[in-house]
């Protein structure tokens, strides 16, 4: 009985001390940062292909989970794996995108060029 009472008192003390801890305002800061963020997305096709639709849905869900609104995402559809990708990436940068996502391995070298 004494052991049970000691455990309950220790548990109550843990909760009492935990309730007195400082709150973390990091989430409020993250929301403020998310509201200023713009994301560019370059897709090799559009929502009519399963591959691209999976990327679109994943990006939308990740954005919603992090407080990024849909109007903060700029979509570029049917971008071929050539200089058009470079042009799309530089256009997204000029529109203020902080991050640019591409869903095609063939876009890689053009994305690297645009990043430089």
PDB file of C-alpha atoms in Angstrom:
ATOM      1  CA  UNK A   1       0.000   0.000   0.000  1.00  0.00           C
ATOM      2  CA  UNK A   2       2.850   2.373   0.872  1.00  0.00           C
ATOM      3  CA  UNK A   3       4.519   1.664  -2.491  1.00  0.00           C
ATOM      4  CA  UNK A   4       1.296   2.462  -4.350  1.00  0.00           C
ATOM      5  CA  UNK A   5       0.858   5.706  -2.425  1.00  0.00           C
ATOM      6  CA  UNK A   6       4.492   6.678  -3.099  1.00  0.00           C
ATOM      7  CA  UNK A   7       4.035   5.986  -6.820  1.00  0.00           C
ATOM      8  CA  UNK A   8       0.856   8.051  -6.951  1.00  0.00           C
ATOM      9  CA  UNK A   9       2.541  10.955  -5.157  1.00  0.00           C
ATOM     10  CA  UNK A  10       5.541  10.772  -7.509  1.00  0.00           C
ATOM     11  CA  UNK A  11       3.219  10.732 -10.513  1.00  0.00           C
ATOM     12  CA  UNK A  12       1.253  13.696  -9.172  1.00  0.00           C
ATOM     13  CA  UNK A  13       4.511  15.576  -8.602  1.00  0.00           C
ATOM     14  CA  UNK A  14       5.577  14.888 -12.213  1.00  0.00           C
ATOM     15  CA  UNK A  15       2.295  16.269 -13.529  1.00  0.00           C
ATOM     16  CA  UNK A  16       2.474  19.285 -11.242  1.00  0.00           C
ATOM     17  CA  UNK A  17       6.005  20.149 -12.346  1.00  0.00           C
ATOM     18  CA  UNK A  18       5.145  19.502 -15.987  1.00  0.00           C
ATOM     19  CA  UNK A  19       2.212  21.895 -15.793  1.00  0.00           C
ATOM     20  CA  UNK A  20       4.534  24.646 -14.582  1.00  0.00           C
ATOM     21  CA  UNK A  21       6.896  24.395 -17.529  1.00  0.00           C
ATOM     22  CA  UNK A  22       7.284  27.179 -20.073  1.00  0.00           C
ATOM     23  CA  UNK A  23       5.086  26.905 -23.156  1.00  0.00           C
ATOM     24  CA  UNK A  24       6.728  26.719 -26.558  1.00  0.00           C
ATOM     25  CA  UNK A  25       5.688  29.481 -28.953  1.00  0.00           C
ATOM     26  CA  UNK A  26       7.564  27.836 -31.813  1.00  0.00           C
ATOM     27  CA  UNK A  27       4.303  26.759 -33.448  1.00  0.00           C
ATOM     28  CA  UNK A  28       3.119  30.355 -33.618  1.00  0.00           C
ATOM     29  CA  UNK A  29       6.430  31.324 -35.224  1.00  0.00           C
ATOM     30  CA  UNK A  30       6.130  28.462 -37.711  1.00  0.00           C
ATOM     31  CA  UNK A  31       2.643  29.589 -38.741  1.00  0.00           C
ATOM     32  CA  UNK A  32       3.942  33.104 -39.376  1.00  0.00           C
ATOM     33  CA  UNK A  33       6.774  31.757 -41.495  1.00  0.00           C
ATOM     34  CA  UNK A  34       4.414  29.467 -43.394  1.00  0.00           C
ATOM     35  CA  UNK A  35       2.138  32.368 -44.295  1.00  0.00           C
ATOM     36  CA  UNK A  36       5.026  34.107 -46.104  1.00  0.00           C
ATOM     37  CA  UNK A  37       6.183  31.007 -47.952  1.00  0.00           C
ATOM     38  CA  UNK A  38       5.622  30.396 -51.664  1.00  0.00           C
ATOM     39  CA  UNK A  39       6.177  27.001 -53.226  1.00  0.00           C
ATOM     40  CA  UNK A  40       6.582  26.261 -56.911  1.00  0.00           C
ATOM     41  CA  UNK A  41       5.755  22.860 -58.353  1.00  0.00           C
ATOM     42  CA  UNK A  42       6.903  21.657 -61.766  1.00  0.00           C
ATOM     43  CA  UNK A  43       5.048  18.606 -63.064  1.00  0.00           C
ATOM     44  CA  UNK A  44       5.971  16.544 -66.096  1.00  0.00           C
ATOM     45  CA  UNK A  45       2.273  15.920 -66.872  1.00  0.00           C
ATOM     46  CA  UNK A  46      -0.950  16.947 -65.112  1.00  0.00           C
ATOM     47  CA  UNK A  47      -3.595  15.574 -62.758  1.00  0.00           C
ATOM     48  CA  UNK A  48      -4.832  13.160 -65.440  1.00  0.00           C
ATOM     49  CA  UNK A  49      -1.863  10.843 -64.862  1.00  0.00           C
ATOM     50  CA  UNK A  50      -1.707   8.815 -61.677  1.00  0.00           C
ATOM     51  CA  UNK A  51       1.967   9.626 -61.131  1.00  0.00           C
ATOM     52  CA  UNK A  52       1.413  13.373 -61.164  1.00  0.00           C
ATOM     53  CA  UNK A  53      -1.881  13.134 -59.289  1.00  0.00           C
ATOM     54  CA  UNK A  54      -0.084  11.332 -56.455  1.00  0.00           C
ATOM     55  CA  UNK A  55       2.440  14.180 -56.278  1.00  0.00           C
ATOM     56  CA  UNK A  56      -0.293  16.822 -56.410  1.00  0.00           C
ATOM     57  CA  UNK A  57      -2.283  15.169 -53.620  1.00  0.00           C
ATOM     58  CA  UNK A  58       0.829  14.630 -51.497  1.00  0.00           C
ATOM     59  CA  UNK A  59       1.972  18.226 -51.863  1.00  0.00           C
ATOM     60  CA  UNK A  60      -1.506  19.552 -51.049  1.00  0.00           C
ATOM     61  CA  UNK A  61      -1.739  17.354 -47.950  1.00  0.00           C
ATOM     62  CA  UNK A  62       1.750  18.304 -46.743  1.00  0.00           C
ATOM     63  CA  UNK A  63       0.921  21.973 -47.285  1.00  0.00           C
ATOM     64  CA  UNK A  64      -2.330  21.683 -45.342  1.00  0.00           C
ATOM     65  CA  UNK A  65      -0.555  19.876 -42.489  1.00  0.00           C
ATOM     66  CA  UNK A  66       2.031  22.657 -42.220  1.00  0.00           C
ATOM     67  CA  UNK A  67      -0.351  25.611 -42.500  1.00  0.00           C
ATOM     68  CA  UNK A  68       0.482  26.507 -46.099  1.00  0.00           C
ATOM     69  CA  UNK A  69      -2.563  27.648 -48.073  1.00  0.00           C
ATOM     70  CA  UNK A  70      -3.264  26.419 -51.597  1.00  0.00           C
ATOM     71  CA  UNK A  71      -2.903  29.937 -52.990  1.00  0.00           C
ATOM     72  CA  UNK A  72       0.726  29.888 -51.815  1.00  0.00           C
ATOM     73  CA  UNK A  73       1.502  27.090 -54.271  1.00  0.00           C
ATOM     74  CA  UNK A  74       2.178  27.876 -57.923  1.00  0.00           C
ATOM     75  CA  UNK A  75       1.694  24.907 -60.239  1.00  0.00           C
ATOM     76  CA  UNK A  76       3.403  24.389 -63.602  1.00  0.00           C
ATOM     77  CA  UNK A  77       1.808  21.528 -65.547  1.00  0.00           C
ATOM     78  CA  UNK A  78       3.068  19.529 -68.547  1.00  0.00           C
ATOM     79  CA  UNK A  79       6.645  20.788 -68.370  1.00  0.00           C
ATOM     80  CA  UNK A  80       8.867  18.737 -70.660  1.00  0.00           C
ATOM     81  CA  UNK A  81      12.295  17.466 -69.649  1.00  0.00           C
ATOM     82  CA  UNK A  82      14.221  20.122 -71.572  1.00  0.00           C
ATOM     83  CA  UNK A  83      14.905  23.859 -71.475  1.00  0.00           C
ATOM     84  CA  UNK A  84      11.216  24.416 -70.686  1.00  0.00           C
ATOM     85  CA  UNK A  85      11.958  23.130 -67.189  1.00  0.00           C
ATOM     86  CA  UNK A  86      14.718  25.722 -66.747  1.00  0.00           C
ATOM     87  CA  UNK A  87      12.335  28.445 -67.947  1.00  0.00           C
ATOM     88  CA  UNK A  88       9.578  27.251 -65.589  1.00  0.00           C
ATOM     89  CA  UNK A  89      11.964  27.146 -62.620  1.00  0.00           C
ATOM     90  CA  UNK A  90      13.313  30.651 -63.251  1.00  0.00           C
ATOM     91  CA  UNK A  91       9.751  31.931 -63.687  1.00  0.00           C
ATOM     92  CA  UNK A  92       8.800  30.445 -60.305  1.00  0.00           C
ATOM     93  CA  UNK A  93      11.806  32.124 -58.690  1.00  0.00           C
ATOM     94  CA  UNK A  94      10.796  35.444 -60.250  1.00  0.00           C
ATOM     95  CA  UNK A  95       7.305  34.949 -58.786  1.00  0.00           C
ATOM     96  CA  UNK A  96       8.858  34.710 -55.315  1.00  0.00           C
ATOM     97  CA  UNK A  97       8.932  30.963 -54.694  1.00  0.00           C
ATOM     98  CA  UNK A  98      11.259  29.960 -51.870  1.00  0.00           C
ATOM     99  CA  UNK A  99      11.083  26.263 -52.708  1.00  0.00           C
ATOM    100  CA  UNK A 100      10.587  24.558 -56.049  1.00  0.00           C
ATOM    101  CA  UNK A 101       9.601  20.910 -56.348  1.00  0.00           C
ATOM    102  CA  UNK A 102       9.839  18.838 -59.510  1.00  0.00           C
ATOM    103  CA  UNK A 103       8.402  15.363 -59.991  1.00  0.00           C
ATOM    104  CA  UNK A 104      10.643  14.159 -62.815  1.00  0.00           C
ATOM    105  CA  UNK A 105      14.186  12.837 -62.754  1.00  0.00           C
ATOM    106  CA  UNK A 106      14.561  14.301 -66.243  1.00  0.00           C
ATOM    107  CA  UNK A 107      14.097  17.788 -64.785  1.00  0.00           C
ATOM    108  CA  UNK A 108      17.123  17.397 -62.507  1.00  0.00           C
ATOM    109  CA  UNK A 109      19.867  19.004 -64.606  1.00  0.00           C
ATOM    110  CA  UNK A 110      17.609  21.924 -65.577  1.00  0.00           C
ATOM    111  CA  UNK A 111      16.630  22.460 -61.946  1.00  0.00           C
ATOM    112  CA  UNK A 112      20.311  22.511 -60.989  1.00  0.00           C
ATOM    113  CA  UNK A 113      21.035  25.075 -63.706  1.00  0.00           C
ATOM    114  CA  UNK A 114      18.195  27.279 -62.485  1.00  0.00           C
ATOM    115  CA  UNK A 115      19.410  26.974 -58.889  1.00  0.00           C
ATOM    116  CA  UNK A 116      22.849  28.260 -59.847  1.00  0.00           C
TER     117      UNK A 116
END
